[in-house]
Amino acid sequence: MAHCPNCGTEVKNEELYCVKCGEKLPEDLNRRVAAPSSTGFNKWWVIPITTFVVSILLIIGYYFLLENQITKARQTYAKGVELAEDGQFSEARDTFLDALKYKDKFPAASQNAQFMEIAEEIRRLLNSSDQLKKDGEYQEALNLITDAEGKLNNYKGTVVNQLLDQIVQQRNDIKVAQLTYKLEQKPSVQDLKSLLWQAEAIQSEEANEIVQSIRKRIIDYSYSNANEKLKMNQFSDALAFVEDGLKYAPDSSKLKSLKTTIEKEKVAFETEQQQRIQQALNAAEKERERNKNDAVEIVSVQTKLDDYGDLVVKGEIKSVATVPIYSVTVIYHLIDKDGHTQLTNEVYVYPDTLFPDETGNFEFTHYDIDEELKADVEKVTWFLDSP
């Protein structure tokens, strides 16, 4: 199509002048093309302008499409996080992989998808360790717990903290089960001391109950042996038993009271040995006089087998004296059902000093007796704070 080079108006091949602007047209038909002018539009600009507009529209469309994909990726990722925090690791992994379909360069989704596989592996290890615990394979179960914990190195976050809490809880459960089993085997007192440290290292209510149980056995053992040594005036050995027991039960009022008794007895024995001999001779007579005057009355005496099959003698006395008395001892016989005396024993009352109308207690564990016997109190002895 020919055009006027001056104004761009369409002209015919046989025309010599432009019908619009009146300019003479070039004789060479190839030169009859539209040229820019201030009075018309060059139609040759239509194609590039159209191409530019379409390109802009395509870019805008692609931008909105990309934004939509990113939004979906983020929403899917957030859903994966919720599933992971809810413990649904397999579903969370699939959801993170779906997020990668919307946005392939999504490092957080990729890393979380990989971590979900680790979380699944940790869950399998925890389940396996639980079964090993039920089977009594405690060390193997603890090894799996260690393996599970190691897989969380260099990771942090809410899910990691949840898994760590589960690992700590399960490790404590296994250790408690292991301790319970060892206690059922009736360990020696020396072994009990080792088990006590292990139990104290476990932060759980069940472990605390085990701690209290072990401490009671150590206290009873220390008290009974110290009491035996005290009766033989072996004060250093008696104190050694008490102080060893206080290492494991520092708040035991029972052992503290016995320690006070031992120290008083030791000082009196070392500084006034001759006087103690005479005092001991007079004590027998005073004892008979006080018994006649009800200086001390027996409130209760009972025997029973503890959880470990050892015979425990417990009792309570009341001072009806008019002055304080101290170093009170109770002598009793253990009598079987046929009325035969199986054993005679002497035990100190705590607290060491009893004031008028005050009550005291005594307790002794016979580790070598595993049958129920009746305790019959023969007599009670004491010393007076004043002459």
CSV table of C-alpha atoms in Angstrom, one decimal:
chain,number,residue,atom,x,y,z
A,1,MET,CA,0.0,0.0,0.0
A,2,ALA,CA,1.5,3.4,-1.1
A,3,HIS,CA,1.5,6.4,1.2
A,4,CYS,CA,2.4,10.0,1.0
A,5,PRO,CA,5.9,10.4,2.4
A,6,ASN,CA,4.9,13.8,3.8
A,7,CYS,CA,1.7,13.2,5.6
A,8,GLY,CA,1.3,9.4,5.4
A,9,THR,CA,-2.0,9.6,3.6
A,10,GLU,CA,-2.8,6.6,1.4
A,11,VAL,CA,-2.4,7.4,-2.3
A,12,LYS,CA,-2.9,5.5,-5.6
A,13,ASN,CA,0.0,4.5,-7.8
A,14,GLU,CA,-1.2,6.6,-10.7
A,15,GLU,CA,-1.6,9.8,-8.6
A,16,LEU,CA,1.2,12.4,-9.0
A,17,TYR,CA,0.1,14.7,-6.1
A,18,CYS,CA,-1.2,14.0,-2.6
A,19,VAL,CA,-4.9,14.7,-2.4
A,20,LYS,CA,-4.5,15.8,1.2
A,21,CYS,CA,-1.4,17.9,1.5
A,22,GLY,CA,-0.9,18.6,-2.2
A,23,GLU,CA,2.8,17.6,-2.1
A,24,LYS,CA,4.2,16.0,-5.2
A,25,LEU,CA,4.5,12.3,-4.9
A,26,PRO,CA,7.8,10.6,-5.8
A,27,GLU,CA,7.8,8.9,-9.2
A,28,ASP,CA,9.6,6.0,-7.6
A,29,LEU,CA,6.7,4.0,-6.1
A,30,ASN,CA,9.1,2.4,-3.5
A,31,ARG,CA,9.6,5.9,-2.0
A,32,ARG,CA,5.9,6.4,-1.4
A,33,VAL,CA,5.8,5.4,2.3
A,34,ALA,CA,4.4,7.1,5.3
A,35,ALA,CA,6.6,9.5,7.2
A,36,PRO,CA,6.2,11.1,10.6
A,37,SER,CA,4.4,14.4,10.7
A,38,SER,CA,2.8,16.6,13.2
A,39,THR,CA,-0.6,16.2,11.6
A,40,GLY,CA,-1.0,12.4,11.3
A,41,PHE,CA,-0.2,9.0,12.8
A,42,ASN,CA,2.3,6.7,11.2
A,43,LYS,CA,0.6,3.3,11.0
A,44,TRP,CA,3.9,1.5,11.0
A,45,TRP,CA,4.1,2.1,14.8
A,46,VAL,CA,1.0,-0.2,15.4
A,47,ILE,CA,3.0,-3.5,15.4
A,48,PRO,CA,5.8,-2.5,17.8
A,49,ILE,CA,3.3,-0.7,20.1
A,50,THR,CA,1.1,-3.7,20.2
A,51,THR,CA,4.0,-6.0,20.9
A,52,PHE,CA,5.1,-3.7,23.7
A,53,VAL,CA,1.7,-3.6,25.3
A,54,VAL,CA,1.3,-7.4,25.0
A,55,SER,CA,4.7,-7.9,26.6
A,56,ILE,CA,3.8,-5.6,29.5
A,57,LEU,CA,0.5,-7.5,30.0
A,58,LEU,CA,2.4,-10.8,29.9
A,59,ILE,CA,4.9,-9.6,32.5
A,60,ILE,CA,2.1,-8.3,34.8
A,61,GLY,CA,0.3,-11.6,34.4
A,62,TYR,CA,3.4,-13.6,35.1
A,63,TYR,CA,4.1,-11.5,38.2
A,64,PHE,CA,0.6,-12.1,39.6
A,65,LEU,CA,0.9,-15.8,38.8
A,66,LEU,CA,4.2,-15.9,40.6
A,67,GLU,CA,2.8,-14.0,43.6
A,68,ASN,CA,-0.1,-16.5,43.7
A,69,GLN,CA,2.3,-19.4,43.7
A,70,ILE,CA,4.4,-17.9,46.4
A,71,THR,CA,1.3,-17.2,48.5
A,72,LYS,CA,0.2,-20.9,48.1
A,73,ALA,CA,3.7,-22.1,48.9
A,74,ARG,CA,3.7,-20.1,52.1
A,75,GLN,CA,0.2,-21.2,53.1
A,76,THR,CA,1.1,-24.8,52.4
A,77,TYR,CA,4.4,-24.4,54.4
A,78,ALA,CA,2.5,-22.9,57.4
A,79,LYS,CA,0.1,-26.0,57.3
A,80,GLY,CA,3.2,-28.2,57.3
A,81,VAL,CA,4.5,-26.5,60.4
A,82,GLU,CA,1.2,-27.0,62.2
A,83,LEU,CA,1.2,-30.7,61.3
A,84,ALA,CA,4.8,-31.0,62.5
A,85,GLU,CA,4.1,-29.3,65.8
A,86,ASP,CA,1.1,-31.7,66.2
A,87,GLY,CA,3.5,-34.7,65.8
A,88,GLN,CA,2.1,-35.7,62.4
A,89,PHE,CA,5.6,-35.9,60.8
A,90,SER,CA,4.7,-38.0,57.8
A,91,GLU,CA,1.8,-35.7,56.8
A,92,ALA,CA,4.0,-32.6,57.5
A,93,ARG,CA,6.8,-34.0,55.2
A,94,ASP,CA,4.3,-34.5,52.3
A,95,THR,CA,2.9,-31.0,52.9
A,96,PHE,CA,6.4,-29.4,52.8
A,97,LEU,CA,7.0,-31.2,49.5
A,98,ASP,CA,3.7,-29.8,48.2
A,99,ALA,CA,5.0,-26.3,49.1
A,100,LEU,CA,8.0,-27.0,46.9
A,101,LYS,CA,5.7,-27.7,44.0
A,102,TYR,CA,4.5,-24.1,44.2
A,103,LYS,CA,8.0,-22.7,44.8
A,104,ASP,CA,10.9,-24.9,43.9
A,105,LYS,CA,13.5,-22.6,45.5
A,106,PHE,CA,12.1,-22.8,49.0
A,107,PRO,CA,15.0,-23.7,51.4
A,108,ALA,CA,12.9,-23.8,54.5
A,109,ALA,CA,10.4,-26.2,53.1
A,110,SER,CA,13.2,-28.4,51.7
A,111,GLN,CA,15.0,-28.5,55.0
A,112,ASN,CA,11.9,-29.2,57.0
A,113,ALA,CA,10.9,-32.0,54.7
A,114,GLN,CA,14.2,-33.6,55.3
A,115,PHE,CA,13.9,-33.0,59.1
A,116,MET,CA,10.5,-34.7,59.2
A,117,GLU,CA,12.3,-37.9,58.0
A,118,ILE,CA,14.7,-37.5,61.0
A,119,ALA,CA,11.7,-36.9,63.3
A,120,GLU,CA,10.1,-40.1,62.0
A,121,GLU,CA,13.3,-42.0,62.6
A,122,ILE,CA,13.5,-40.6,66.2
A,123,ARG,CA,9.9,-41.7,66.8
A,124,ARG,CA,10.8,-45.2,65.6
A,125,LEU,CA,13.8,-45.2,68.0
A,126,LEU,CA,11.6,-44.1,70.9
A,127,ASN,CA,9.1,-46.8,70.2
A,128,SER,CA,11.9,-49.4,70.0
A,129,SER,CA,13.4,-48.2,73.2
A,130,ASP,CA,10.0,-48.5,74.9
A,131,GLN,CA,9.7,-52.1,73.8
A,132,LEU,CA,13.2,-52.8,75.1
A,133,LYS,CA,12.3,-51.3,78.4
A,134,LYS,CA,9.3,-53.6,78.7
A,135,ASP,CA,11.6,-56.6,77.8
A,136,GLY,CA,14.0,-55.6,80.6
A,137,GLU,CA,16.8,-54.6,78.2
A,138,TYR,CA,17.4,-51.3,79.9
A,139,GLN,CA,20.9,-50.5,78.7
A,140,GLU,CA,20.0,-51.2,75.0
A,141,ALA,CA,16.9,-49.0,75.5
A,142,LEU,CA,19.1,-46.2,76.8
A,143,ASN,CA,21.5,-46.6,73.9
A,144,LEU,CA,18.7,-46.0,71.5
A,145,ILE,CA,17.6,-42.9,73.4
A,146,THR,CA,21.2,-41.6,73.1
A,147,ASP,CA,21.1,-42.3,69.3
A,148,ALA,CA,17.8,-40.4,69.0
A,149,GLU,CA,19.2,-37.4,70.9
A,150,GLY,CA,22.3,-37.3,68.8
A,151,LYS,CA,20.1,-36.9,65.6
A,152,LEU,CA,18.9,-33.6,67.0
A,153,ASN,CA,22.4,-32.0,67.2
A,154,ASN,CA,22.6,-28.7,65.3
A,155,TYR,CA,18.8,-28.4,65.1
A,156,LYS,CA,16.5,-26.1,67.1
A,157,GLY,CA,12.9,-25.0,67.1
A,158,THR,CA,9.6,-25.9,68.6
A,159,VAL,CA,9.4,-29.5,67.1
A,160,VAL,CA,13.0,-30.1,68.3
A,161,ASN,CA,12.1,-29.0,71.8
A,162,GLN,CA,9.1,-31.3,71.8
A,163,LEU,CA,11.2,-34.2,70.7
A,164,LEU,CA,13.8,-33.4,73.3
A,165,ASP,CA,11.1,-33.4,76.0
A,166,GLN,CA,9.9,-36.8,74.8
A,167,ILE,CA,13.5,-38.1,74.8
A,168,VAL,CA,14.1,-36.8,78.4
A,169,GLN,CA,10.8,-38.2,79.6
A,170,GLN,CA,11.5,-41.6,78.1
A,171,ARG,CA,15.0,-41.7,79.4
A,172,ASN,CA,13.7,-41.0,82.9
A,173,ASP,CA,11.1,-43.7,82.5
A,174,ILE,CA,13.7,-46.3,81.5
A,175,LYS,CA,16.0,-45.3,84.3
A,176,VAL,CA,13.2,-45.5,86.9
A,177,ALA,CA,12.2,-49.0,85.5
A,178,GLN,CA,15.9,-50.0,85.7
A,179,LEU,CA,16.2,-48.8,89.3
A,180,THR,CA,13.0,-50.5,90.3
A,181,TYR,CA,14.3,-53.8,88.9
A,182,LYS,CA,17.6,-53.4,90.8
A,183,LEU,CA,15.8,-52.7,94.1
A,184,GLU,CA,13.7,-55.8,93.6
A,185,GLN,CA,17.0,-57.8,93.7
A,186,LYS,CA,17.6,-56.8,97.4
A,187,PRO,CA,20.9,-55.0,96.8
A,188,SER,CA,23.4,-54.5,99.6
A,189,VAL,CA,23.5,-51.2,101.5
A,190,GLN,CA,26.7,-50.2,99.6
A,191,ASP,CA,24.8,-50.8,96.3
A,192,LEU,CA,21.9,-48.8,97.7
A,193,LYS,CA,24.1,-45.8,98.1
A,194,SER,CA,25.1,-46.0,94.5
A,195,LEU,CA,21.5,-46.4,93.4
A,196,LEU,CA,20.5,-43.3,95.5
A,197,TRP,CA,22.8,-41.1,93.5
A,198,GLN,CA,21.3,-42.5,90.3
A,199,ALA,CA,17.8,-41.9,91.5
A,200,GLU,CA,18.5,-38.3,92.6
A,201,ALA,CA,19.8,-37.5,89.1
A,202,ILE,CA,16.3,-38.3,87.6
A,203,GLN,CA,13.8,-35.5,87.7
A,204,SER,CA,10.5,-37.3,88.1
A,205,GLU,CA,8.0,-38.0,90.8
A,206,GLU,CA,8.5,-41.7,90.6
A,207,ALA,CA,12.3,-41.2,91.0
A,208,ASN,CA,11.7,-39.1,94.0
A,209,GLU,CA,9.6,-41.8,95.6
A,210,ILE,CA,12.5,-44.2,95.0
A,211,VAL,CA,14.9,-41.7,96.6
A,212,GLN,CA,12.8,-41.5,99.7
A,213,SER,CA,12.6,-45.3,99.9
A,214,ILE,CA,16.3,-45.8,99.5
A,215,ARG,CA,17.1,-43.1,102.1
A,216,LYS,CA,14.8,-44.8,104.6
A,217,ARG,CA,16.6,-48.1,104.2
A,218,ILE,CA,20.0,-46.4,104.6
A,219,ILE,CA,18.8,-44.5,107.7
A,220,ASP,CA,17.4,-47.7,109.2
A,221,TYR,CA,20.6,-49.5,108.5
A,222,SER,CA,22.9,-46.7,109.8
A,223,TYR,CA,20.7,-46.3,112.9
A,224,SER,CA,20.5,-50.0,113.8
A,225,ASN,CA,24.3,-50.5,113.4
A,226,ALA,CA,25.2,-47.3,115.3
A,227,ASN,CA,22.8,-48.3,118.0
A,228,GLU,CA,24.6,-51.7,118.3
A,229,LYS,CA,28.0,-50.0,118.5
A,230,LEU,CA,26.8,-47.5,121.1
A,231,LYS,CA,25.5,-50.3,123.3
A,232,MET,CA,29.1,-51.7,123.3
A,233,ASN,CA,30.5,-48.2,124.0
A,234,GLN,CA,32.2,-48.3,120.6
A,235,PHE,CA,31.6,-44.6,120.1
A,236,SER,CA,33.8,-43.9,117.1
A,237,ASP,CA,32.3,-46.8,115.2
A,238,ALA,CA,28.8,-45.7,116.2
A,239,LEU,CA,29.5,-42.1,115.0
A,240,ALA,CA,31.0,-43.4,111.8
A,241,PHE,CA,27.7,-45.3,111.0
A,242,VAL,CA,25.6,-42.2,111.8
A,243,GLU,CA,27.8,-39.8,109.8
A,244,ASP,CA,27.8,-42.1,106.9
A,245,GLY,CA,24.1,-42.2,106.9
A,246,LEU,CA,23.8,-38.5,107.2
A,247,LYS,CA,25.8,-38.2,104.0
A,248,TYR,CA,22.8,-39.7,102.2
A,249,ALA,CA,20.1,-38.4,104.4
A,250,PRO,CA,21.4,-35.1,105.9
A,251,ASP,CA,17.9,-34.0,107.1
A,252,SER,CA,17.2,-37.2,109.1
A,253,SER,CA,16.1,-36.1,112.6
A,254,LYS,CA,16.4,-39.7,113.6
A,255,LEU,CA,20.1,-39.9,112.8
A,256,LYS,CA,20.8,-36.4,114.1
A,257,SER,CA,19.2,-37.3,117.5
A,258,LEU,CA,21.2,-40.5,117.7
A,259,LYS,CA,24.4,-38.6,116.9
A,260,THR,CA,23.7,-36.2,119.8
A,261,THR,CA,23.2,-39.2,122.0
A,262,ILE,CA,26.4,-40.8,121.0
A,263,GLU,CA,28.4,-37.6,121.5
A,264,LYS,CA,27.0,-37.1,125.0
A,265,GLU,CA,27.7,-40.7,125.9
A,266,LYS,CA,31.2,-40.5,124.5
A,267,VAL,CA,32.1,-37.3,126.5
A,268,ALA,CA,30.6,-38.8,129.7
A,269,PHE,CA,32.4,-42.1,129.2
A,270,GLU,CA,35.8,-40.5,128.5
A,271,THR,CA,35.7,-37.8,131.2
A,272,GLU,CA,33.8,-39.5,134.0
A,273,GLN,CA,34.4,-43.2,133.5
A,274,GLN,CA,34.5,-44.1,137.1
A,275,GLN,CA,31.5,-42.0,137.9
A,276,ARG,CA,29.6,-43.7,135.1
A,277,ILE,CA,30.3,-47.1,136.7
A,278,GLN,CA,28.8,-45.9,139.9
A,279,GLN,CA,26.0,-44.2,138.0
A,280,ALA,CA,25.3,-47.4,136.2
A,281,LEU,CA,25.0,-49.3,139.5
A,282,ASN,CA,22.7,-46.7,140.9
A,283,ALA,CA,20.7,-46.5,137.7
A,284,ALA,CA,19.4,-50.1,138.3
A,285,GLU,CA,18.0,-49.1,141.6
A,286,LYS,CA,16.6,-45.8,140.3
A,287,GLU,CA,15.1,-47.7,137.5
A,288,ARG,CA,13.2,-49.9,139.8
A,289,GLU,CA,12.0,-46.9,141.8
A,290,ARG,CA,11.0,-45.0,138.8
A,291,ASN,CA,9.1,-48.0,137.3
A,292,LYS,CA,7.2,-48.2,140.6
A,293,ASN,CA,6.4,-44.5,140.4
A,294,ASP,CA,5.5,-44.6,136.6
A,295,ALA,CA,8.4,-42.3,135.6
A,296,VAL,CA,8.0,-43.6,132.1
A,297,GLU,CA,5.0,-45.2,130.5
A,298,ILE,CA,4.8,-47.3,127.4
A,299,VAL,CA,2.3,-45.8,124.9
A,300,SER,CA,2.6,-48.4,122.2
A,301,VAL,CA,4.8,-51.1,120.9
A,302,GLN,CA,4.3,-52.9,117.6
A,303,THR,CA,6.2,-55.1,115.2
A,304,LYS,CA,5.7,-55.7,111.4
A,305,LEU,CA,7.6,-56.9,108.4
A,306,ASP,CA,8.6,-54.2,106.0
A,307,ASP,CA,8.5,-54.3,102.2
A,308,TYR,CA,11.8,-56.1,102.1
A,309,GLY,CA,10.8,-58.8,104.6
A,310,ASP,CA,12.8,-57.4,107.6
A,311,LEU,CA,11.2,-57.2,111.0
A,312,VAL,CA,10.7,-53.6,112.3
A,313,VAL,CA,10.1,-52.9,115.9
A,314,LYS,CA,8.4,-49.5,116.6
A,315,GLY,CA,7.2,-47.9,119.8
A,316,GLU,CA,6.3,-44.8,121.7
A,317,ILE,CA,6.9,-43.8,125.3
A,318,LYS,CA,5.8,-40.9,127.5
A,319,SER,CA,7.8,-39.2,130.2
A,320,VAL,CA,5.7,-38.7,133.4
A,321,ALA,CA,8.8,-37.6,135.4
A,322,THR,CA,9.0,-34.2,137.0
A,323,VAL,CA,12.5,-33.5,135.6
A,324,PRO,CA,14.0,-33.9,132.1
A,325,ILE,CA,15.4,-37.3,131.3
A,326,TYR,CA,17.8,-38.3,128.5
A,327,SER,CA,19.6,-41.2,126.9
A,328,VAL,CA,16.4,-43.3,127.3
A,329,THR,CA,16.8,-46.9,126.3
A,330,VAL,CA,14.1,-49.6,125.9
A,331,ILE,CA,14.9,-53.3,126.4
A,332,TYR,CA,12.5,-55.7,124.7
A,333,HIS,CA,12.2,-59.4,123.9
A,334,LEU,CA,11.0,-60.8,120.6
A,335,ILE,CA,8.6,-63.6,121.3
A,336,ASP,CA,7.3,-66.1,118.8
A,337,LYS,CA,3.7,-67.5,118.7
A,338,ASP,CA,4.6,-70.3,121.1
A,339,GLY,CA,5.7,-67.8,123.7
A,340,HIS,CA,9.4,-68.5,123.3
A,341,THR,CA,11.9,-65.6,123.4
A,342,GLN,CA,13.8,-65.5,120.2
A,343,LEU,CA,15.9,-62.4,120.9
A,344,THR,CA,16.5,-59.6,123.4
A,345,ASN,CA,17.4,-56.2,122.2
A,346,GLU,CA,18.1,-52.7,123.6
A,347,VAL,CA,17.4,-49.5,121.6
A,348,TYR,CA,17.7,-45.8,122.3
A,349,VAL,CA,14.7,-43.5,122.3
A,350,TYR,CA,14.7,-40.3,120.2
A,351,PRO,CA,14.7,-37.4,120.8
A,352,ASP,CA,17.7,-37.7,123.2
A,353,THR,CA,16.1,-35.5,125.9
A,354,LEU,CA,12.5,-35.9,127.1
A,355,PHE,CA,10.8,-33.2,129.2
A,356,PRO,CA,7.9,-33.9,131.5
A,357,ASP,CA,4.8,-35.2,129.6
A,358,GLU,CA,6.8,-35.3,126.4
A,359,THR,CA,6.8,-38.4,124.2
A,360,GLY,CA,9.6,-40.2,122.5
A,361,ASN,CA,9.9,-42.9,119.9
A,362,PHE,CA,12.1,-45.9,119.3
A,363,GLU,CA,12.6,-48.0,116.2
A,364,PHE,CA,14.8,-50.9,115.2
A,365,THR,CA,15.1,-53.0,112.1
A,366,HIS,CA,16.2,-56.7,112.5
A,367,TYR,CA,17.7,-57.5,109.2
A,368,ASP,CA,18.3,-61.1,110.2
A,369,ILE,CA,14.7,-61.9,111.2
A,370,ASP,CA,12.1,-62.5,108.5
A,371,GLU,CA,9.1,-63.7,110.6
A,372,GLU,CA,6.5,-61.9,112.5
A,373,LEU,CA,7.3,-61.8,116.2
A,374,LYS,CA,5.8,-60.0,119.2
A,375,ALA,CA,7.8,-57.4,121.0
A,376,ASP,CA,7.5,-57.5,124.8
A,377,VAL,CA,9.2,-54.6,126.6
A,378,GLU,CA,11.1,-55.7,129.7
A,379,LYS,CA,12.3,-52.4,131.0
A,380,VAL,CA,13.2,-48.8,130.3
A,381,THR,CA,16.3,-47.0,131.5
A,382,TRP,CA,17.2,-43.3,131.4
A,383,PHE,CA,19.5,-40.7,132.9
A,384,LEU,CA,18.4,-37.6,134.7
A,385,ASP,CA,19.4,-34.1,133.8
A,386,SER,CA,19.5,-33.2,137.4
A,387,PRO,CA,20.4,-35.2,140.5
